[in-house]
Short mmCIF file of C-alpha atoms and ligand atoms in Angstrom, two decimals:
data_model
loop_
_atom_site.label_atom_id
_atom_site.label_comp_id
_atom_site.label_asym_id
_atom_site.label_seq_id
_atom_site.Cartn_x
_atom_site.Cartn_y
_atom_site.Cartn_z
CA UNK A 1 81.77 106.04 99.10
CA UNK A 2 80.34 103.59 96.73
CA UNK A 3 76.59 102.81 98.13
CA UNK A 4 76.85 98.75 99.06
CA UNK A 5 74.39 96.69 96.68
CA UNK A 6 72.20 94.68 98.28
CA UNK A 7 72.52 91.52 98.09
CA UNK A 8 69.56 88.62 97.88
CA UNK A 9 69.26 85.55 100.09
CA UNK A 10 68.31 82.49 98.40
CA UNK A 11 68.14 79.01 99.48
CA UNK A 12 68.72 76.01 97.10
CA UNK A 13 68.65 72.95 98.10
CA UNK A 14 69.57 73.58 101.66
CA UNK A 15 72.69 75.80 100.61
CA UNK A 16 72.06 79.13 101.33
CA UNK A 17 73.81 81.98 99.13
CA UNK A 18 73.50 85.66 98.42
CA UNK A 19 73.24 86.93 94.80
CA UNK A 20 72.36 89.80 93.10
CA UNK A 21 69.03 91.05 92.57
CA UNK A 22 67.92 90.29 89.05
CA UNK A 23 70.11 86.90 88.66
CA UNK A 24 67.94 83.52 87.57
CA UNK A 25 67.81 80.72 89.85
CA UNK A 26 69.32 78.78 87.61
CA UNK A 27 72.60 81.35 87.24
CA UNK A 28 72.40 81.25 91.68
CA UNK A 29 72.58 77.58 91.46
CA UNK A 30 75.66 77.15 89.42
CA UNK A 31 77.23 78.96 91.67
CA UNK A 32 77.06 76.56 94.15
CA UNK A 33 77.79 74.07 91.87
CA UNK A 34 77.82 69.92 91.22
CA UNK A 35 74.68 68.19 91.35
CA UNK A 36 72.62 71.62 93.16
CA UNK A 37 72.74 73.39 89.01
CA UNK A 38 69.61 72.15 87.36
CA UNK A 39 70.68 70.67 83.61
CA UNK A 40 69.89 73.30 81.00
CA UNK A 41 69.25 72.23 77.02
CA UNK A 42 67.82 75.51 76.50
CA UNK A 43 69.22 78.06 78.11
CA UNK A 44 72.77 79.63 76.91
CA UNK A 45 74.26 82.31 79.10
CA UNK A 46 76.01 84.05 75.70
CA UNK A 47 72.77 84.06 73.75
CA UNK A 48 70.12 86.78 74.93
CA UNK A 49 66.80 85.12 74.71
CA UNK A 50 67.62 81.57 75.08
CA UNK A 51 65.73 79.42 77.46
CA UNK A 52 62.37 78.10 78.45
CA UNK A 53 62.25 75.71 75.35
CA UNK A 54 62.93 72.48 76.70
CA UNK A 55 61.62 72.26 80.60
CA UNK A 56 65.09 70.59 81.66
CA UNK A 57 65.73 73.07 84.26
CA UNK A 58 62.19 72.92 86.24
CA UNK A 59 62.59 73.44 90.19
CA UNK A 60 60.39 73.63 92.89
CA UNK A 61 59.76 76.90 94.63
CA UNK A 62 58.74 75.94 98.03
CA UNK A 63 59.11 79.50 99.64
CA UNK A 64 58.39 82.81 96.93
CA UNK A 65 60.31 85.18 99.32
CA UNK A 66 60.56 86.21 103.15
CA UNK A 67 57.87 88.81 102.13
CA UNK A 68 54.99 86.40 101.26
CA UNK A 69 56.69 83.18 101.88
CA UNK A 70 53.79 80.83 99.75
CA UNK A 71 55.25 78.23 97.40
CA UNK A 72 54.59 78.62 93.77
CA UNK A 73 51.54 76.53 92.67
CA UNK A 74 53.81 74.84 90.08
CA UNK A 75 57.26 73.82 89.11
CA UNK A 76 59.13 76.21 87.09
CA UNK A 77 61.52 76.81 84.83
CA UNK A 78 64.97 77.97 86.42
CA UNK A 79 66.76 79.32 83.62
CA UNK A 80 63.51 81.96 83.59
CA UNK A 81 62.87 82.67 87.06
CA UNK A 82 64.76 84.96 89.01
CA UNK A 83 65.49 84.68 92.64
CA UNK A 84 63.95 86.86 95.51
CA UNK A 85 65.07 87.95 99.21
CA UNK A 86 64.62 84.44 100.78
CA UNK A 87 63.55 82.52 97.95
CA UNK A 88 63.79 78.39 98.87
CA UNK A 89 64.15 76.31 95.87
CA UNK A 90 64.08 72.33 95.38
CA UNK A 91 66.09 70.81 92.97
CA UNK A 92 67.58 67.40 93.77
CA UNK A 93 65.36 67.24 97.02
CA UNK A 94 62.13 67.79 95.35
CA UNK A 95 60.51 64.48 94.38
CA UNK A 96 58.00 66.36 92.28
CA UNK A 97 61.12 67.69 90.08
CA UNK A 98 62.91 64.50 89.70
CA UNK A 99 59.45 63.02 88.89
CA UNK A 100 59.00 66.13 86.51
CA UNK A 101 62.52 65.46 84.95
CA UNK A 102 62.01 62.36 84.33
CA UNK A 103 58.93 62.96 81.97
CA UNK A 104 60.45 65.81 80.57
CA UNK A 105 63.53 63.28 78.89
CA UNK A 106 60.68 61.02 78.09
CA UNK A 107 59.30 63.94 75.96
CA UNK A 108 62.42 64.36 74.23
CA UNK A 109 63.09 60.86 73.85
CA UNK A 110 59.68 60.78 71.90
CA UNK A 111 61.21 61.49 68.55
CA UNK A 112 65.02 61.62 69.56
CA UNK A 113 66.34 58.37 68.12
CA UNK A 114 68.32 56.35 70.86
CA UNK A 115 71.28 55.59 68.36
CA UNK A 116 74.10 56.91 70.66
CA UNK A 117 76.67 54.13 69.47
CA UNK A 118 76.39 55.29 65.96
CA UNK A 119 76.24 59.27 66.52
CA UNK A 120 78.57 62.22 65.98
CA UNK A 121 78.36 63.47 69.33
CA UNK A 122 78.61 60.39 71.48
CA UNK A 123 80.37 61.10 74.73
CA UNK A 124 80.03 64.91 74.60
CA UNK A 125 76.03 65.12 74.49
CA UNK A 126 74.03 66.47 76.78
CA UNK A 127 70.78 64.38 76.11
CA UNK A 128 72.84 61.51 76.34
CA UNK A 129 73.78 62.35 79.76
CA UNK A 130 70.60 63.53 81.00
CA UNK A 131 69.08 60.33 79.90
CA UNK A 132 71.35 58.18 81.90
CA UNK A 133 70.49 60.57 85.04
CA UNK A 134 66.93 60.66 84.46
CA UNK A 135 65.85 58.39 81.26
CA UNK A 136 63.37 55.34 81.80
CA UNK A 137 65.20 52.15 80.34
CA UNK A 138 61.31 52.00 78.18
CA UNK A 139 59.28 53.98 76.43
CA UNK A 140 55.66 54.52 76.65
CA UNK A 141 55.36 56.05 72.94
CA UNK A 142 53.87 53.64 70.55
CA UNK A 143 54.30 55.46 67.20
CA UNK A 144 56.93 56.23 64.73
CA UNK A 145 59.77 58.64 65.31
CA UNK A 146 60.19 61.28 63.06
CA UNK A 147 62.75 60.66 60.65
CA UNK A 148 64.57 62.86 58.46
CA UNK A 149 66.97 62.71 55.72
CA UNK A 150 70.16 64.24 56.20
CA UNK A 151 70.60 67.63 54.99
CA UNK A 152 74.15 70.02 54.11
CA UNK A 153 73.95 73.62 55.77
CA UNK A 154 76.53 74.44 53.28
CA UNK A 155 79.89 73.00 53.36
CA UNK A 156 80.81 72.27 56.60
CA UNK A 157 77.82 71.47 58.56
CA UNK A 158 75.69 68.47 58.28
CA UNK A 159 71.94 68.79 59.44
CA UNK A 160 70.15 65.87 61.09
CA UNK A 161 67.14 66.92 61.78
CA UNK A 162 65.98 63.67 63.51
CA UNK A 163 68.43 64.33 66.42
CA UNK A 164 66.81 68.03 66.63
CA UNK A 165 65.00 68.89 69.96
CA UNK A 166 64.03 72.28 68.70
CA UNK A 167 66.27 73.85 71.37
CA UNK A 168 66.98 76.76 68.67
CA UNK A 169 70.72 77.86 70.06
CA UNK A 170 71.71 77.32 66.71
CA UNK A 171 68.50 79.85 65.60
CA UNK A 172 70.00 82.35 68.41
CA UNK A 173 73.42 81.82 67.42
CA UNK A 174 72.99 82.83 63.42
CA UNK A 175 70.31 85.82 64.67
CA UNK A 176 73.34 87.35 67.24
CA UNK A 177 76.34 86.10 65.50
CA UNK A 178 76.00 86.37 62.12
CA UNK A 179 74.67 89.46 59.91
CA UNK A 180 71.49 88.05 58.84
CA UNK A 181 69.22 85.42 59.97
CA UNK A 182 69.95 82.25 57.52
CA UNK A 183 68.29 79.77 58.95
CA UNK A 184 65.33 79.29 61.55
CA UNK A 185 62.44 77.23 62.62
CA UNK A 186 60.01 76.11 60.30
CA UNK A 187 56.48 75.07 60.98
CA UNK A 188 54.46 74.36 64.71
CA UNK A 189 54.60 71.20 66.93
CA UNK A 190 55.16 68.05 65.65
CA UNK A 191 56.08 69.80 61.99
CA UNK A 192 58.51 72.16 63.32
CA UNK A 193 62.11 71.51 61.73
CA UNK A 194 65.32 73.61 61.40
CA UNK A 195 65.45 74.85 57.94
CA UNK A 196 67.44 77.03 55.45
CA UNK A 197 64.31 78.50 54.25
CA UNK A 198 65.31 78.84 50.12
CA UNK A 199 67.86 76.20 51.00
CA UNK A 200 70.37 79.03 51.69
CA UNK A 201 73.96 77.88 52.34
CA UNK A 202 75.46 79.25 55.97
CA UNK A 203 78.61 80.43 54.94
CA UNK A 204 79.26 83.15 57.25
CA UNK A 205 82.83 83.37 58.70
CA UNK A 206 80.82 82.64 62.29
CA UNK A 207 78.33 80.22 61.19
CA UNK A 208 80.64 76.94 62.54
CA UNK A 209 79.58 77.97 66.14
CA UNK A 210 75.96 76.75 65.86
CA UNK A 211 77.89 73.29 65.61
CA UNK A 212 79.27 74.22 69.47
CA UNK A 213 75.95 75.40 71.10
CA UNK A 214 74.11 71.90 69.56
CA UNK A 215 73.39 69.95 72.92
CA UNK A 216 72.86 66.95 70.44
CA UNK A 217 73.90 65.08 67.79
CA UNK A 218 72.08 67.24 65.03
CA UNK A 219 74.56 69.42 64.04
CA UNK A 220 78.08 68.33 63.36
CA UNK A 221 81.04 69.15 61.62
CA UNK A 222 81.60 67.48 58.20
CA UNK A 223 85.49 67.80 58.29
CA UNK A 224 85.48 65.65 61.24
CA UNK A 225 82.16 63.79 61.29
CA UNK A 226 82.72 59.71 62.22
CA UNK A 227 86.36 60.39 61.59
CA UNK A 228 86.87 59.17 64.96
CA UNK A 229 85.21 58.69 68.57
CA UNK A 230 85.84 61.75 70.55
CA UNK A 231 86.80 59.82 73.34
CA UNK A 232 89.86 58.35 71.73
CA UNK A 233 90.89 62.16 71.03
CA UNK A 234 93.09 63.89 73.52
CA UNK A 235 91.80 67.87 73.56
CA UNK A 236 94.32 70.53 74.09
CA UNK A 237 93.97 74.24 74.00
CA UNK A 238 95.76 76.17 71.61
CA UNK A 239 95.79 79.62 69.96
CA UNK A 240 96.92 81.21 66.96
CA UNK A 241 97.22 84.66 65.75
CA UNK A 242 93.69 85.00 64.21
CA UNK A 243 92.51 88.28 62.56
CA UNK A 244 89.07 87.37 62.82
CA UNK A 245 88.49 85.70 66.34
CA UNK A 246 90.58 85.36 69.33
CA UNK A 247 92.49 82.58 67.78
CA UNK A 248 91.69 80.51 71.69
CA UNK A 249 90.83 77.15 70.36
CA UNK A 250 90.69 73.30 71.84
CA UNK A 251 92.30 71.30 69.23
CA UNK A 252 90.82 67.27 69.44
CA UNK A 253 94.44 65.71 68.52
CA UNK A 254 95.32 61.89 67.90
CA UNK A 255 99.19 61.80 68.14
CA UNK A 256 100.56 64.98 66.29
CA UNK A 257 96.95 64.75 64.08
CA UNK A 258 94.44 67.26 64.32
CA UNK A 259 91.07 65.75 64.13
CA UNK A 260 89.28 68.73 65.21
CA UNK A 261 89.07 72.45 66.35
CA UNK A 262 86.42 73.98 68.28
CA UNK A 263 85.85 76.55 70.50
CA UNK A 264 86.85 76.24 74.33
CA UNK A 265 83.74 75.04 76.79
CA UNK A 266 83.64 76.05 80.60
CA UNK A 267 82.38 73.59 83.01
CA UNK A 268 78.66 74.00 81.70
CA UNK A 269 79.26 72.76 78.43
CA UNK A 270 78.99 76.73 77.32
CA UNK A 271 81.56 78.25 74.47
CA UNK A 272 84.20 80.60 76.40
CA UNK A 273 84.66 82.55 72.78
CA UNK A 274 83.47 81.99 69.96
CA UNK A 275 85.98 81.03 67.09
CA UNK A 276 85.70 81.82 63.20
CA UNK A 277 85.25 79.21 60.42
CA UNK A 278 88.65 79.82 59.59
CA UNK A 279 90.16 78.18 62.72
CA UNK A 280 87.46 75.80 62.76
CA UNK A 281 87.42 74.11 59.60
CA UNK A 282 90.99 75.37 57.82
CA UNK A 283 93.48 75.14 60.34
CA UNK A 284 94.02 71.22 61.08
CA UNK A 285 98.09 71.60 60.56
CA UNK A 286 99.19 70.85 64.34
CA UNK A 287 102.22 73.72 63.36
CA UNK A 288 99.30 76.46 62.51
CA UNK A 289 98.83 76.52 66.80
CA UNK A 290 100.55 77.01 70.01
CA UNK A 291 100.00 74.22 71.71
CA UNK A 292 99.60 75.73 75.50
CA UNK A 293 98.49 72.39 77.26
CA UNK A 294 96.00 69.57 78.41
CA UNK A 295 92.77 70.98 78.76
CA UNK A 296 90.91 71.26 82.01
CA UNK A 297 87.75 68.68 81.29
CA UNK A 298 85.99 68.84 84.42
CA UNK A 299 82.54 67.48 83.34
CA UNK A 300 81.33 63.75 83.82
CA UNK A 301 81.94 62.96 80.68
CA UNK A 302 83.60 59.69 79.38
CA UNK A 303 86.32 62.12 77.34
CA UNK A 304 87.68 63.31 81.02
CA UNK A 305 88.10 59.57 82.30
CA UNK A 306 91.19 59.31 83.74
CA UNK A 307 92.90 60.79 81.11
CA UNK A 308 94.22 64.16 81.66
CA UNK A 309 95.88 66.57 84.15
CA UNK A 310 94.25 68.86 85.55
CA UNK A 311 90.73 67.68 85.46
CA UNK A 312 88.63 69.48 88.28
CA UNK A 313 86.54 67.60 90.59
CA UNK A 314 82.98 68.32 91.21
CA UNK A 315 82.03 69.50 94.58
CA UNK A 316 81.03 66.81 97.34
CA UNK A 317 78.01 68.40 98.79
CA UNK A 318 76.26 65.24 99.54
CA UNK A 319 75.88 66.57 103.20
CA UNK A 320 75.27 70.11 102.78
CA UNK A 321 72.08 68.99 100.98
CA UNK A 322 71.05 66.49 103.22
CA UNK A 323 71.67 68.21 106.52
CA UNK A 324 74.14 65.66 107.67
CA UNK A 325 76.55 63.51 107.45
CA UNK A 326 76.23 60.36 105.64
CA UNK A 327 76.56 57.09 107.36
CA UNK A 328 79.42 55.72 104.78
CA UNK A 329 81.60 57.85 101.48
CA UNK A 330 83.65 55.51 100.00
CA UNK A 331 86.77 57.33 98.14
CA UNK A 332 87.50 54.50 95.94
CA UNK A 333 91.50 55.73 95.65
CA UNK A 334 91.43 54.37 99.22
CA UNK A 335 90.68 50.81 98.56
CA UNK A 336 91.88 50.39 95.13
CA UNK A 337 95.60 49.61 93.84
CA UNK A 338 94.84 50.51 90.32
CA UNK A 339 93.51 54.04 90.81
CA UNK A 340 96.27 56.16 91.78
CA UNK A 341 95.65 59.38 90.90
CA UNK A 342 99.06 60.75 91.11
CA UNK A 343 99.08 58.54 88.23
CA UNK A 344 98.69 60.60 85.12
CA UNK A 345 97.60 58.73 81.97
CA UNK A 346 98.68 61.31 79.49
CA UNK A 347 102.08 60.47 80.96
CA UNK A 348 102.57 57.29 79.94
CA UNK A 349 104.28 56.33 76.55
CA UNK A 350 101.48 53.97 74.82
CA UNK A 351 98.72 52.51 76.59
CA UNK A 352 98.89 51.50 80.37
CA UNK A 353 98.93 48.50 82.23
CA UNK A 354 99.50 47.16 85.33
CA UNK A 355 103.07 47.47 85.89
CA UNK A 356 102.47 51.40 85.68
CA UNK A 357 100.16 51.11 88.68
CA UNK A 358 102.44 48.38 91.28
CA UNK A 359 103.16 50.25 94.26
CA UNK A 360 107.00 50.96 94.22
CA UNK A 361 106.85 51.22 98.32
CA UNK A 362 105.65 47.81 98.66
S1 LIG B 1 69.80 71.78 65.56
FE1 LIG B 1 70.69 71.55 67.62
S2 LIG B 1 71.01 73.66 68.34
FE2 LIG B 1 69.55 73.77 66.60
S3 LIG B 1 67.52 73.70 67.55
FE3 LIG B 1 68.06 71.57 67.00
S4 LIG B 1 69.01 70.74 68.88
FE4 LIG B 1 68.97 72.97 69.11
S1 LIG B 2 67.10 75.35 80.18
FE1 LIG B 2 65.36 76.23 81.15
S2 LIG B 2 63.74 75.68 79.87
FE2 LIG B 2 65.47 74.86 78.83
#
């Protein structure tokens, strides 16, 4: 008989779990799930390496194991930490994290223009949303941003370094994807920039994917770039018989127009496969895919606002953190006549008003 693996104890944010030896505290905390995952910029499950770049994912270790139970003198970073046999972690209960957090987005903010109205990736960025969760409405930085022109990493994908918070997926993605390194990062600190070295092109069949693992605005396609806000877009998944990739696709339609084609995310914003430039950039015809339905969006994002089926709701575990349970949770379906959820927007021919939402049983 197969010897049983033994499994480790950890405790995050009052939710105790058992992992396997070896996985990060980050990886044990998406497994519980909602607001208990520390956000990651950084860290990228499908690319070895990545991680402890951008301090996102700091927690508080208040308890190193049941063996020598001391907390860590200082906060660290989740995504490079890995859990031990009754481990206790902070995330959302630790003021020092939320207070670390918070200057951590500052940091990024430093240089990282605050132009989301105008940019690319508006409604699908990560620094966008971490911002709202833990951005100051002020900044304390009294010089310059750095500003960069625009720059083509051969034909399909548009450089703006100015967005850049030296994350370096992208970096990760041409090293492990591709076969040779064609781009990388340039200089130290304040100098550092993404670069092409002899102004290579990146045409590798692959190369599109560093547009994917971007959590910002800095890389984006040209064959769709301010065509449209992706929010007005309806994404469905797709698939085509591909010789070079799996051919599994989300396809960013308006009507029976193709706008866009990228890869398929999971609930952490993370590429499910990658795709080839081929289906990327080529295939916009809506009769080169198989249209197989709505896609599950089941982050916060303003592109999974009430418009699709199937959109997956992120655990309640408002009382599991805080020991008990709270004095009022308002389910706004309850109170409200317009929000019916039984009420599916894709459903409706044109836009909706109220007439689609009268009750019929009144
Ligand atoms: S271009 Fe995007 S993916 Fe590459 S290092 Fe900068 S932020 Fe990260
Ligand atoms: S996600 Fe952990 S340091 Fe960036």
């Amino acid at each position: 008989m197969a010897e049983e693996k033994k499994l480790f104890k950890v405790t995050i944010d009052n939710i105790t779990i058992e992992v396997e030896p070896g996985t990060s505290i980050l990886l044990a905390a998406r497994k519980i799930g909602g607001d208990v995952a520390p956000p990651a910029m950084c860290y990228y499950s499908k690319l070895k390496g990545s991680g402890g770049k951008c301090r996102t994912c700091l927690v508080e270790v208040a308890a190193g194991s049941s063996a020598d139970p001391r907390p860590m003198p200082t906060l660290v970073a989740s995504c490079r930490t890995n859990v031990m046999d009754g481990m206790v972690v902070k995330n959302i209960t630790s003021e020092k994290v939320i207070d670390a957090r918070n200057g951590v987005v500052e940091m990024l903010l430093i240089n990282h223009p605050l132009d989301c109205p105008i940019c690319d990736q508006a409604g699908e960025c990560s620094l966008q949303d971490l911002s709202y969760e833990n951005g100051k409405s002020t900044t304390r930085y009294e010089f310059p941003k750095r500003v960069f022109e625009k720059h083509d990493l051969g034909p399909y994908i548009q450089l703006h370094m100015t967005r850049c918070i030296l994350c370096y997926r992208c970096v990760y993605t041409a090293d492990q994807l591709t076969e040779k390194r064609e781009h990388g990062v340039l200089d130290r600190g304040d100098h550092s920039t993404i670069s092409t070295l002899l102004n290579k092109s990146l045409d590798n069949e692959f190369i599109g994917n560093v547009i994917d693992v971007c959590p910002v605005g800095a890389l984006t396609d040209k064959t769709f770039r301010f065509k449209n806000r992706v929010w007005f877009t309806k994404p469905v998944d797709a698939h085509c018989n591909c010789t070079k990739c799996s051919g599994k696709v989300r396809l960013w339609m308006r009507g029976d127009e193709v706008f866009r084609v990228t890869a398929r995310k999971d609930k952490w914003g993370e590429v499910e496969e990658w795709i080839c430039n081929d289906c990327r950039f080529h295939r916009k015809d809506v009769k080169d895919w198989t249209i197989e339905g709505p896609s599950k969006i089941d982050r916060h994002s303003v592109i999974g606002q009430g418009h699709y089926v199937g959109v997956k709701k992120t655990p309640v575990l408002i009382d599991k953190v805080i020991g008990k349970q709270p004095k009022l949770l308002m389910d706004i379906h309850d109170i409200s006549d317009v929000n019916r959820p039984e009420i599916h927007l894709s459903q409706i021919e044109g836009p909706a008003h109220s007439d689609d939402f009268q009750k019929k049983d009144k």
